[in-house]
PDB file of C-alpha atoms in Angstrom:
ATOM      1  CA  MET V   1      -0.038   0.124  -0.078  1.00  0.00           C
ATOM      2  CA  ILE V   2       1.208   3.486  -0.922  1.00  0.00           C
ATOM      3  CA  SER V   3       0.776   6.431   1.503  1.00  0.00           C
ATOM      4  CA  VAL V   4      -0.160   9.878   0.535  1.00  0.00           C
ATOM      5  CA  PRO V   5       3.227  11.384   1.073  1.00  0.00           C
ATOM      6  CA  LEU V   6       4.945   8.475  -0.788  1.00  0.00           C
ATOM      7  CA  ALA V   7       2.510   9.135  -3.646  1.00  0.00           C
ATOM      8  CA  ILE V   8       3.403  12.798  -3.738  1.00  0.00           C
ATOM      9  CA  THR V   9       7.050  11.807  -3.640  1.00  0.00           C
ATOM     10  CA  GLU V  10       6.600   9.549  -6.576  1.00  0.00           C
ATOM     11  CA  MET V  11       4.766  12.183  -8.562  1.00  0.00           C
ATOM     12  CA  VAL V  12       7.514  14.893  -7.906  1.00  0.00           C
ATOM     13  CA  TYR V  13      10.267  12.361  -8.663  1.00  0.00           C
ATOM     14  CA  SER V  14       8.610  11.193 -11.949  1.00  0.00           C
ATOM     15  CA  LEU V  15       7.850  14.655 -12.990  1.00  0.00           C
ATOM     16  CA  ILE V  16      11.454  15.772 -12.512  1.00  0.00           C
ATOM     17  CA  ILE V  17      12.775  12.850 -14.420  1.00  0.00           C
ATOM     18  CA  ILE V  18      10.321  13.243 -17.213  1.00  0.00           C
ATOM     19  CA  LEU V  19      11.066  17.003 -17.472  1.00  0.00           C
ATOM     20  CA  LEU V  20      14.901  16.254 -17.630  1.00  0.00           C
ATOM     21  CA  CYS V  21      14.354  13.669 -20.341  1.00  0.00           C
ATOM     22  CA  LEU V  22      12.308  16.014 -22.405  1.00  0.00           C
ATOM     23  CA  VAL V  23      14.927  18.896 -21.984  1.00  0.00           C
ATOM     24  CA  ILE V  24      17.384  16.456 -23.455  1.00  0.00           C
ATOM     25  CA  TYR V  25      14.986  15.598 -26.371  1.00  0.00           C
ATOM     26  CA  LYS V  26      14.190  19.328 -27.079  1.00  0.00           C
ATOM     27  CA  LYS V  27      17.836  20.410 -26.793  1.00  0.00           C
ATOM     28  CA  THR V  28      18.907  18.018 -29.480  1.00  0.00           C
ATOM     29  CA  GLN V  29      16.116  18.909 -31.864  1.00  0.00           C
ATOM     30  CA  GLU V  30      17.926  21.402 -33.905  1.00  0.00           C
ATOM     31  CA  ILE V  31      21.163  19.503 -34.486  1.00  0.00           C
ATOM     32  CA  TYR V  32      19.174  16.499 -35.386  1.00  0.00           C
ATOM     33  CA  GLY V  33      17.109  18.577 -37.771  1.00  0.00           C
ATOM     34  CA  LEU V  34      20.233  19.846 -39.471  1.00  0.00           C
ATOM     35  CA  THR V  35      22.150  16.565 -39.632  1.00  0.00           C
ATOM     36  CA  LYS V  36      19.813  13.780 -39.545  1.00  0.00           C
ATOM     37  CA  TYR V  37      22.538  11.899 -37.903  1.00  0.00           C
ATOM     38  CA  LYS V  38      21.682   8.409 -36.711  1.00  0.00           C
ATOM     39  CA  GLY V  39      23.641   8.582 -33.487  1.00  0.00           C
ATOM     40  CA  ILE V  40      21.855  11.835 -32.360  1.00  0.00           C
ATOM     41  CA  TYR V  41      18.548  10.175 -33.507  1.00  0.00           C
ATOM     42  CA  TYR V  42      18.920   7.114 -31.168  1.00  0.00           C
ATOM     43  CA  PHE V  43      20.347   9.238 -28.369  1.00  0.00           C
ATOM     44  CA  ARG V  44      17.435  11.719 -28.207  1.00  0.00           C
ATOM     45  CA  ASN V  45      14.834   8.955 -28.851  1.00  0.00           C
ATOM     46  CA  ALA V  46      16.236   7.103 -25.883  1.00  0.00           C
ATOM     47  CA  PHE V  47      15.430   9.999 -23.608  1.00  0.00           C
ATOM     48  CA  LEU V  48      11.881  10.302 -25.210  1.00  0.00           C
ATOM     49  CA  PHE V  49      11.403   6.639 -24.402  1.00  0.00           C
ATOM     50  CA  PHE V  50      12.748   7.086 -20.951  1.00  0.00           C
ATOM     51  CA  ALA V  51      10.367   9.935 -20.329  1.00  0.00           C
ATOM     52  CA  LEU V  52       7.510   7.722 -21.533  1.00  0.00           C
ATOM     53  CA  ALA V  53       8.612   4.713 -19.520  1.00  0.00           C
ATOM     54  CA  TYR V  54       8.853   6.880 -16.320  1.00  0.00           C
ATOM     55  CA  PHE V  55       5.401   8.423 -17.081  1.00  0.00           C
ATOM     56  CA  PHE V  56       3.775   4.926 -17.343  1.00  0.00           C
ATOM     57  CA  ARG V  57       5.726   3.746 -14.282  1.00  0.00           C
ATOM     58  CA  PHE V  58       4.248   6.609 -12.309  1.00  0.00           C
ATOM     59  CA  LEU V  59       0.805   5.872 -13.738  1.00  0.00           C
ATOM     60  CA  PHE V  60       1.262   2.282 -12.761  1.00  0.00           C
ATOM     61  CA  LEU V  61       2.107   3.331  -9.141  1.00  0.00           C
ATOM     62  CA  MET V  62      -0.857   5.771  -9.087  1.00  0.00           C
ATOM     63  CA  PHE V  63      -3.365   3.189 -10.002  1.00  0.00           C
ATOM     64  CA  ARG V  64      -2.025   0.899  -7.349  1.00  0.00           C
ATOM     65  CA  PHE V  65      -2.466   3.819  -4.972  1.00  0.00           C
ATOM     66  CA  SER V  66      -6.056   4.293  -6.098  1.00  0.00           C
ATOM     67  CA  TRP V  67      -7.019   0.688  -5.483  1.00  0.00           C
ATOM     68  CA  SER V  68      -5.398   0.618  -2.040  1.00  0.00           C
ATOM     69  CA  THR V  69      -6.936   3.912  -0.977  1.00  0.00           C
ATOM     70  CA  PHE V  70     -10.148   4.176  -2.973  1.00  0.00           C
ATOM     71  CA  ASP V  71     -10.845   0.632  -3.829  1.00  0.00           C
ATOM     72  CA  VAL V  72     -11.371   1.314  -7.497  1.00  0.00           C
ATOM     73  CA  ARG V  73     -11.599  -2.235  -8.573  1.00  0.00           C
ATOM     74  CA  MET V  74     -12.906  -1.642 -12.012  1.00  0.00           C
ATOM     75  CA  LEU V  75      -9.458  -0.129 -13.003  1.00  0.00           C
ATOM     76  CA  GLN V  76      -7.674  -3.368 -11.983  1.00  0.00           C
ATOM     77  CA  GLY V  77      -8.873  -5.354 -15.044  1.00  0.00           C
ATOM     78  CA  PHE V  78      -7.662  -2.876 -17.659  1.00  0.00           C
ATOM     79  CA  MET V  79      -5.484  -0.018 -16.579  1.00  0.00           C
ATOM     80  CA  TRP V  80      -2.974  -1.964 -14.482  1.00  0.00           C
ATOM     81  CA  PRO V  81      -1.892  -4.434 -17.200  1.00  0.00           C
ATOM     82  CA  LEU V  82      -1.941  -1.653 -19.861  1.00  0.00           C
ATOM     83  CA  ASN V  83       0.501   0.451 -17.839  1.00  0.00           C
ATOM     84  CA  LEU V  84       2.740  -2.498 -17.293  1.00  0.00           C
ATOM     85  CA  VAL V  85       2.863  -3.445 -20.984  1.00  0.00           C
ATOM     86  CA  VAL V  86       3.383   0.177 -22.199  1.00  0.00           C
ATOM     87  CA  MET V  87       6.052   0.743 -19.575  1.00  0.00           C
ATOM     88  CA  GLY V  88       7.785  -2.435 -20.574  1.00  0.00           C
ATOM     89  CA  TYR V  89       7.747  -1.534 -24.215  1.00  0.00           C
ATOM     90  CA  PHE V  90       9.122   2.008 -23.671  1.00  0.00           C
ATOM     91  CA  GLY V  91      11.572   0.956 -21.116  1.00  0.00           C
ATOM     92  CA  THR V  92      12.987  -1.668 -23.589  1.00  0.00           C
ATOM     93  CA  LEU V  93      13.080   0.912 -26.426  1.00  0.00           C
ATOM     94  CA  ALA V  94      15.019   3.333 -24.097  1.00  0.00           C
ATOM     95  CA  ILE V  95      17.600   0.707 -23.259  1.00  0.00           C
ATOM     96  CA  LEU V  96      18.053  -0.306 -26.880  1.00  0.00           C
ATOM     97  CA  SER V  97      18.008   3.236 -28.262  1.00  0.00           C
ATOM     98  CA  LEU V  98      20.720   4.295 -25.844  1.00  0.00           C
ATOM     99  CA  THR V  99      22.773   1.335 -26.685  1.00  0.00           C
ATOM    100  CA  LEU V 100      22.464   1.767 -30.356  1.00  0.00           C
ATOM    101  CA  SER V 101      23.406   5.459 -30.118  1.00  0.00           C
ATOM    102  CA  THR V 102      26.919   4.459 -29.441  1.00  0.00           C
ATOM    103  CA  VAL V 103      27.334   1.219 -31.679  1.00  0.00           C
ATOM    104  CA  TRP V 104      24.962   1.992 -34.621  1.00  0.00           C
ATOM    105  CA  LYS V 105      28.023   2.639 -36.855  1.00  0.00           C
ATOM    106  CA  ARG V 106      29.465  -0.841 -36.179  1.00  0.00           C
ATOM    107  CA  LEU V 107      26.250  -2.667 -36.684  1.00  0.00           C
ATOM    108  CA  LYS V 108      25.737  -2.482 -40.338  1.00  0.00           C
ATOM    109  CA  ASN V 109      22.211  -3.390 -40.343  1.00  0.00           C
ATOM    110  CA  PRO V 110      19.586  -1.318 -42.058  1.00  0.00           C
ATOM    111  CA  TYR V 111      16.830  -2.725 -39.904  1.00  0.00           C
ATOM    112  CA  LEU V 112      18.150  -1.729 -36.496  1.00  0.00           C
ATOM    113  CA  SER V 113      14.998   0.275 -35.761  1.00  0.00           C
ATOM    114  CA  ALA V 114      12.702  -2.553 -36.658  1.00  0.00           C
ATOM    115  CA  TRP V 115      14.632  -4.961 -34.543  1.00  0.00           C
ATOM    116  CA  MET V 116      14.479  -2.605 -31.697  1.00  0.00           C
ATOM    117  CA  HIS V 117      10.726  -2.391 -31.865  1.00  0.00           C
ATOM    118  CA  LEU V 118      10.360  -6.132 -32.353  1.00  0.00           C
ATOM    119  CA  VAL V 119      12.378  -6.916 -29.209  1.00  0.00           C
ATOM    120  CA  SER V 120      10.372  -4.246 -27.327  1.00  0.00           C
ATOM    121  CA  LEU V 121       7.149  -5.974 -28.408  1.00  0.00           C
ATOM    122  CA  VAL V 122       8.418  -9.301 -27.258  1.00  0.00           C
ATOM    123  CA  VAL V 123       9.267  -7.849 -23.872  1.00  0.00           C
ATOM    124  CA  ALA V 124       5.875  -6.040 -23.707  1.00  0.00           C
ATOM    125  CA  LEU V 125       4.001  -9.421 -24.575  1.00  0.00           C
ATOM    126  CA  LEU V 126       6.050 -11.074 -21.979  1.00  0.00           C
ATOM    127  CA  ALA V 127       4.800  -8.546 -19.362  1.00  0.00           C
ATOM    128  CA  LEU V 128       1.214  -8.935 -20.653  1.00  0.00           C
ATOM    129  CA  ILE V 129       1.311 -12.771 -20.413  1.00  0.00           C
ATOM    130  CA  THR V 130       2.765 -12.831 -16.888  1.00  0.00           C
ATOM    131  CA  LEU V 131       1.336  -9.505 -15.468  1.00  0.00           C
ATOM    132  CA  SER V 132       4.390  -9.505 -13.348  1.00  0.00           C
ATOM    133  CA  THR V 133       6.793  -6.527 -12.570  1.00  0.00           C
ATOM    134  CA  GLN V 134       9.430  -9.023 -11.488  1.00  0.00           C
ATOM    135  CA  VAL V 135       9.342 -10.783 -14.866  1.00  0.00           C
ATOM    136  CA  LEU V 136       9.790  -7.338 -16.531  1.00  0.00           C
ATOM    137  CA  LEU V 137      12.627  -6.554 -14.171  1.00  0.00           C
ATOM    138  CA  PHE V 138      14.444  -9.872 -15.112  1.00  0.00           C
ATOM    139  CA  ALA V 139      13.648  -9.239 -18.820  1.00  0.00           C
ATOM    140  CA  HIS V 140      15.231  -5.820 -18.695  1.00  0.00           C
ATOM    141  CA  GLY V 141      18.097  -7.017 -16.459  1.00  0.00           C
ATOM    142  CA  ALA V 142      18.989  -9.695 -19.048  1.00  0.00           C
ATOM    143  CA  LEU V 143      18.602  -7.261 -21.821  1.00  0.00           C
ATOM    144  CA  ILE V 144      20.840  -4.728 -20.264  1.00  0.00           C
ATOM    145  CA  VAL V 145      23.493  -7.521 -19.629  1.00  0.00           C
ATOM    146  CA  VAL V 146      23.312  -8.636 -23.298  1.00  0.00           C
ATOM    147  CA  THR V 147      23.420  -5.157 -24.796  1.00  0.00           C
ATOM    148  CA  LEU V 148      26.464  -4.161 -22.530  1.00  0.00           C
ATOM    149  CA  VAL V 149      28.337  -7.219 -23.657  1.00  0.00           C
ATOM    150  CA  LEU V 150      27.517  -6.275 -27.246  1.00  0.00           C
ATOM    151  CA  VAL V 151      28.664  -2.733 -26.678  1.00  0.00           C
ATOM    152  CA  HIS V 152      31.779  -3.851 -25.029  1.00  0.00           C
ATOM    153  CA  ARG V 153      32.685  -5.995 -27.933  1.00  0.00           C
ATOM    154  CA  ALA V 154      31.573  -3.559 -30.520  1.00  0.00           C
ATOM    155  CA  ARG V 155      33.331  -0.405 -29.340  1.00  0.00           C
ATOM    156  CA  ASP V 156      36.913   0.646 -30.070  1.00  0.00           C
ATOM    157  CA  ARG V 157      39.617  -1.082 -27.952  1.00  0.00           C
ATOM    158  CA  LYS V 158      40.911   2.252 -26.863  1.00  0.00           C
ATOM    159  CA  ARG V 159      37.587   3.481 -25.653  1.00  0.00           C
ATOM    160  CA  LYS V 160      36.254   0.396 -24.052  1.00  0.00           C
ATOM    161  CA  PHE V 161      35.356   2.083 -20.717  1.00  0.00           C
ATOM    162  CA  SER V 162      34.576   5.838 -20.641  1.00  0.00           C
ATOM    163  CA  ASN V 163      32.621   8.273 -18.578  1.00  0.00           C
ATOM    164  CA  VAL V 164      29.716   8.136 -20.888  1.00  0.00           C
ATOM    165  CA  PHE V 165      29.725   4.275 -20.769  1.00  0.00           C
ATOM    166  CA  LEU V 166      29.573   4.535 -17.017  1.00  0.00           C
ATOM    167  CA  ILE V 167      26.687   7.186 -17.202  1.00  0.00           C
ATOM    168  CA  TYR V 168      24.632   4.848 -19.561  1.00  0.00           C
ATOM    169  CA  LEU V 169      25.402   1.800 -17.252  1.00  0.00           C
ATOM    170  CA  LEU V 170      24.132   3.748 -14.347  1.00  0.00           C
ATOM    171  CA  LEU V 171      21.055   4.966 -16.173  1.00  0.00           C
ATOM    172  CA  PHE V 172      20.165   1.274 -16.795  1.00  0.00           C
ATOM    173  CA  VAL V 173      20.968   0.248 -13.186  1.00  0.00           C
ATOM    174  CA  PHE V 174      18.696   3.086 -11.813  1.00  0.00           C
ATOM    175  CA  TRP V 175      15.970   1.965 -14.299  1.00  0.00           C
ATOM    176  CA  LEU V 176      16.174  -1.620 -12.967  1.00  0.00           C
ATOM    177  CA  ILE V 177      16.015  -0.223  -9.196  1.00  0.00           C
ATOM    178  CA  ASN V 178      12.951   1.802 -10.408  1.00  0.00           C
ATOM    179  CA  LEU V 179      11.387  -1.431 -11.546  1.00  0.00           C
ATOM    180  CA  LEU V 180      12.283  -3.189  -8.377  1.00  0.00           C
ATOM    181  CA  VAL V 181      10.345  -0.559  -6.445  1.00  0.00           C
ATOM    182  CA  LEU V 182       7.244  -1.507  -8.338  1.00  0.00           C
ATOM    183  CA  SER V 183       7.389  -5.068  -7.041  1.00  0.00           C
ATOM    184  CA  PRO V 184       4.525  -5.918  -4.540  1.00  0.00           C
ATOM    185  CA  ARG V 185       7.248  -7.521  -2.360  1.00  0.00           C
ATOM    186  CA  SER V 186       9.758  -4.684  -2.737  1.00  0.00           C
ATOM    187  CA  ILE V 187      12.646  -5.002  -0.219  1.00  0.00           C
ATOM    188  CA  LEU V 188      13.534  -1.316  -0.334  1.00  0.00           C
ATOM    189  CA  PHE V 189      12.694   0.921   2.675  1.00  0.00           C
ATOM    190  CA  ILE V 190      11.303   4.363   2.059  1.00  0.00           C
ATOM    191  CA  GLU V 191      14.712   5.991   3.005  1.00  0.00           C
ATOM    192  CA  THR V 192      16.541   3.756   0.546  1.00  0.00           C
ATOM    193  CA  LYS V 193      14.001   4.643  -2.132  1.00  0.00           C
ATOM    194  CA  LEU V 194      14.504   8.352  -1.400  1.00  0.00           C
ATOM    195  CA  VAL V 195      18.210   7.930  -1.811  1.00  0.00           C
ATOM    196  CA  VAL V 196      17.806   6.134  -5.090  1.00  0.00           C
ATOM    197  CA  TYR V 197      15.381   8.644  -6.481  1.00  0.00           C
ATOM    198  CA  LEU V 198      17.858  11.376  -5.498  1.00  0.00           C
ATOM    199  CA  LEU V 199      20.682   9.695  -7.129  1.00  0.00           C
ATOM    200  CA  SER V 200      18.735   9.024 -10.148  1.00  0.00           C
ATOM    201  CA  ILE V 201      17.891  12.682 -10.509  1.00  0.00           C
ATOM    202  CA  ILE V 202      21.446  13.693 -10.077  1.00  0.00           C
ATOM    203  CA  LEU V 203      22.383  11.160 -12.877  1.00  0.00           C
ATOM    204  CA  PHE V 204      19.877  12.691 -15.236  1.00  0.00           C
ATOM    205  CA  VAL V 205      20.991  16.182 -14.244  1.00  0.00           C
ATOM    206  CA  VAL V 206      24.659  15.286 -15.189  1.00  0.00           C
ATOM    207  CA  VAL V 207      23.380  14.182 -18.601  1.00  0.00           C
ATOM    208  CA  VAL V 208      21.433  17.393 -18.976  1.00  0.00           C
ATOM    209  CA  GLN V 209      24.438  19.522 -18.044  1.00  0.00           C
ATOM    210  CA  ARG V 210      26.629  17.622 -20.517  1.00  0.00           C
ATOM    211  CA  VAL V 211      24.097  18.296 -23.181  1.00  0.00           C
ATOM    212  CA  ARG V 212      23.806  21.923 -22.247  1.00  0.00           C
ATOM    213  CA  LYS V 213      27.529  22.159 -22.354  1.00  0.00           C
ATOM    214  CA  TRP V 214      27.253  22.006 -26.152  1.00  0.00           C
ATOM    215  CA  LEU V 215      23.700  22.964 -26.803  1.00  0.00           C
ATOM    216  CA  ARG V 216      22.877  26.049 -24.793  1.00  0.00           C
TER     217      ARG V 216
ATOM    218  CA  MET R   1      53.707   8.842 -46.611  1.00  0.00           C
ATOM    219  CA  ALA R   2      51.173  10.389 -44.387  1.00  0.00           C
ATOM    220  CA  SER R   3      47.857   8.515 -44.227  1.00  0.00           C
ATOM    221  CA  VAL R   4      44.725  10.467 -45.251  1.00  0.00           C
ATOM    222  CA  LYS R   5      41.850   9.906 -42.912  1.00  0.00           C
ATOM    223  CA  LYS R   6      38.627   9.239 -44.854  1.00  0.00           C
ATOM    224  CA  ARG R   7      36.059  11.929 -44.286  1.00  0.00           C
ATOM    225  CA  ASP R   8      32.752  10.966 -42.675  1.00  0.00           C
ATOM    226  CA  ARG R   9      29.340  12.059 -43.982  1.00  0.00           C
ATOM    227  CA  LEU R  10      29.030  15.062 -41.662  1.00  0.00           C
ATOM    228  CA  GLU R  11      32.586  16.325 -42.740  1.00  0.00           C
ATOM    229  CA  VAL R  12      31.806  15.927 -46.437  1.00  0.00           C
ATOM    230  CA  ILE R  13      28.602  17.861 -46.158  1.00  0.00           C
ATOM    231  CA  HIS R  14      30.482  20.512 -44.093  1.00  0.00           C
ATOM    232  CA  ASP R  15      33.107  20.774 -46.737  1.00  0.00           C
ATOM    233  CA  ILE R  16      30.588  21.267 -49.640  1.00  0.00           C
ATOM    234  CA  LEU R  17      28.688  23.875 -47.668  1.00  0.00           C
ATOM    235  CA  ARG R  18      31.866  25.741 -46.706  1.00  0.00           C
ATOM    236  CA  ILE R  19      33.027  25.733 -50.298  1.00  0.00           C
ATOM    237  CA  ILE R  20      29.709  27.377 -51.429  1.00  0.00           C
ATOM    238  CA  SER R  21      29.851  29.875 -48.608  1.00  0.00           C
ATOM    239  CA  GLU R  22      33.478  30.828 -49.528  1.00  0.00           C
ATOM    240  CA  LYS R  23      32.604  31.388 -53.071  1.00  0.00           C
ATOM    241  CA  ASN R  24      30.171  34.174 -52.151  1.00  0.00           C
ATOM    242  CA  ASN R  25      27.260  31.804 -51.714  1.00  0.00           C
ATOM    243  CA  SER R  26      27.216  31.025 -55.570  1.00  0.00           C
ATOM    244  CA  ILE R  27      29.178  28.241 -57.280  1.00  0.00           C
ATOM    245  CA  LYS R  28      28.558  26.361 -60.528  1.00  0.00           C
ATOM    246  CA  PRO R  29      28.367  22.535 -60.243  1.00  0.00           C
ATOM    247  CA  THR R  30      31.675  21.749 -61.952  1.00  0.00           C
ATOM    248  CA  PRO R  31      34.024  23.773 -59.581  1.00  0.00           C
ATOM    249  CA  LEU R  32      32.061  22.546 -56.720  1.00  0.00           C
ATOM    250  CA  LEU R  33      32.678  19.036 -57.804  1.00  0.00           C
ATOM    251  CA  ARG R  34      36.341  19.720 -58.194  1.00  0.00           C
ATOM    252  CA  TYR R  35      36.804  21.562 -54.756  1.00  0.00           C
ATOM    253  CA  SER R  36      34.733  18.960 -52.947  1.00  0.00           C
ATOM    254  CA  ASN R  37      37.067  16.121 -53.825  1.00  0.00           C
ATOM    255  CA  LEU R  38      34.388  13.499 -54.616  1.00  0.00           C
ATOM    256  CA  SER R  39      33.645  11.119 -57.360  1.00  0.00           C
ATOM    257  CA  SER R  40      31.025  12.347 -59.784  1.00  0.00           C
ATOM    258  CA  GLN R  41      28.488   9.747 -58.579  1.00  0.00           C
ATOM    259  CA  ARG R  42      29.139  10.484 -54.820  1.00  0.00           C
ATOM    260  CA  PHE R  43      28.866  14.226 -55.544  1.00  0.00           C
ATOM    261  CA  GLN R  44      25.496  13.824 -57.284  1.00  0.00           C
ATOM    262  CA  GLU R  45      24.240  11.824 -54.308  1.00  0.00           C
ATOM    263  CA  TYR R  46      25.413  14.484 -51.840  1.00  0.00           C
ATOM    264  CA  VAL R  47      23.895  17.324 -53.876  1.00  0.00           C
ATOM    265  CA  LEU R  48      20.584  15.404 -54.136  1.00  0.00           C
ATOM    266  CA  GLU R  49      20.653  14.878 -50.255  1.00  0.00           C
ATOM    267  CA  LEU R  50      21.541  18.400 -49.464  1.00  0.00           C
ATOM    268  CA  THR R  51      18.800  19.659 -51.690  1.00  0.00           C
ATOM    269  CA  GLU R  52      16.251  17.388 -50.214  1.00  0.00           C
ATOM    270  CA  LYS R  53      17.333  18.439 -46.724  1.00  0.00           C
ATOM    271  CA  ASP R  54      17.018  22.066 -47.705  1.00  0.00           C
ATOM    272  CA  LEU R  55      20.647  22.817 -46.928  1.00  0.00           C
ATOM    273  CA  ILE R  56      21.457  24.038 -50.450  1.00  0.00           C
ATOM    274  CA  ARG R  57      19.284  25.052 -53.490  1.00  0.00           C
ATOM    275  CA  GLU R  58      19.838  25.235 -57.224  1.00  0.00           C
ATOM    276  CA  VAL R  59      19.342  28.555 -58.876  1.00  0.00           C
ATOM    277  CA  LEU R  60      19.475  29.471 -62.621  1.00  0.00           C
ATOM    278  CA  ASP R  61      20.862  32.834 -63.664  1.00  0.00           C
ATOM    279  CA  LYS R  62      19.585  34.869 -66.676  1.00  0.00           C
ATOM    280  CA  LYS R  63      21.416  32.729 -69.138  1.00  0.00           C
ATOM    281  CA  GLU R  64      19.929  29.454 -67.671  1.00  0.00           C
ATOM    282  CA  ARG R  65      23.258  28.507 -66.010  1.00  0.00           C
ATOM    283  CA  LYS R  66      22.951  26.426 -62.851  1.00  0.00           C
ATOM    284  CA  TYR R  67      24.392  27.632 -59.385  1.00  0.00           C
ATOM    285  CA  PHE R  68      24.351  26.294 -56.115  1.00  0.00           C
ATOM    286  CA  THR R  69      23.607  28.474 -53.032  1.00  0.00           C
ATOM    287  CA  LEU R  70      23.202  27.787 -49.229  1.00  0.00           C
ATOM    288  CA  THR R  71      19.858  28.192 -47.657  1.00  0.00           C
ATOM    289  CA  ASP R  72      19.484  29.582 -44.094  1.00  0.00           C
ATOM    290  CA  LYS R  73      19.491  26.020 -42.892  1.00  0.00           C
ATOM    291  CA  GLY R  74      22.787  25.580 -44.770  1.00  0.00           C
ATOM    292  CA  PHE R  75      24.290  28.585 -43.123  1.00  0.00           C
ATOM    293  CA  ARG R  76      23.078  27.234 -39.694  1.00  0.00           C
ATOM    294  CA  TYR R  77      24.700  23.919 -40.371  1.00  0.00           C
ATOM    295  CA  LEU R  78      28.124  25.755 -40.902  1.00  0.00           C
ATOM    296  CA  GLU R  79      27.570  27.902 -37.767  1.00  0.00           C
ATOM    297  CA  LYS R  80      26.729  24.882 -35.633  1.00  0.00           C
ATOM    298  CA  TYR R  81      29.207  22.379 -37.139  1.00  0.00           C
ATOM    299  CA  LYS R  82      31.792  22.622 -34.212  1.00  0.00           C
ATOM    300  CA  THR R  83      28.964  22.327 -31.724  1.00  0.00           C
ATOM    301  CA  ILE R  84      27.672  19.200 -33.557  1.00  0.00           C
ATOM    302  CA  ARG R  85      31.067  17.567 -33.639  1.00  0.00           C
ATOM    303  CA  GLY R  86      31.719  18.419 -30.030  1.00  0.00           C
ATOM    304  CA  PHE R  87      28.230  16.884 -28.972  1.00  0.00           C
ATOM    305  CA  ILE R  88      28.795  13.719 -31.110  1.00  0.00           C
ATOM    306  CA  SER R  89      32.218  13.348 -29.376  1.00  0.00           C
ATOM    307  CA  GLU R  90      30.980  13.984 -25.967  1.00  0.00           C
ATOM    308  CA  PHE R  91      28.499  11.233 -26.025  1.00  0.00           C
ATOM    309  CA  GLU R  92      30.282   8.930 -28.445  1.00  0.00           C
ATOM    310  CA  LEU R  93      27.553   8.764 -30.822  1.00  0.00           C
TER     311      LEU R  93
END
């Protein structure tokens, strides 16, 4: 059950993250319009998808809050699975887009976007069949491990580990922790959640600052 | 012998736009082809791409001779090129 202060915390946290993601998307609009560069395309889309994933994660939590507080049972049959599926879909797209933004040159495949959506659909379908946040958490965890291994193999030998790689890794890890919070048997205490949320916001602010360094 | 690094797409586009800009924003196709250091086929592909993206436009003078000029978007690309490069490098895109 979610208390009112926790619901407000979730709302503020989600709004901040969504806003930061949209700032990144908006800031990169002009340079993408000028160049149509694929790396920028995947990069900015990753943050649009993160914004959508965090938005549906927030809705998911709010619906759970509504049932426990107002006993709105009729929503349970429809809105809860819908949010889980959509969140799974956009979360997968965000992970894959951010990964592709750094390795698209080396993967000489003209159908990368199609593959990305196909994998996201499979993950969303898995979430729909199982209706479990834990399954989604494991699916995204496995996906992140696989993509990181691929990135590690595809990148230049000299640049195998960089600040950017670390930031992307942390973005993925925090997304997984955000999914973990959704689990009905979440083991995280409220204090731990707050620290995670704060660190997550700091991480997104770091990305925004790096974007703003070039695109004021 | 010093090795010559192959230009990427963004750099080739920058070079074409810079050449047009340096020639008082008006250059005929043949000198542009020569200065841009591309094969004829690649040059045609780039010209088509840049025209479609509204970075350059073809204009005809009174004698029906063809010239290339930059659009506002083309000038903006030149202006932003260093920023674009910096951004791509910053995020390893």
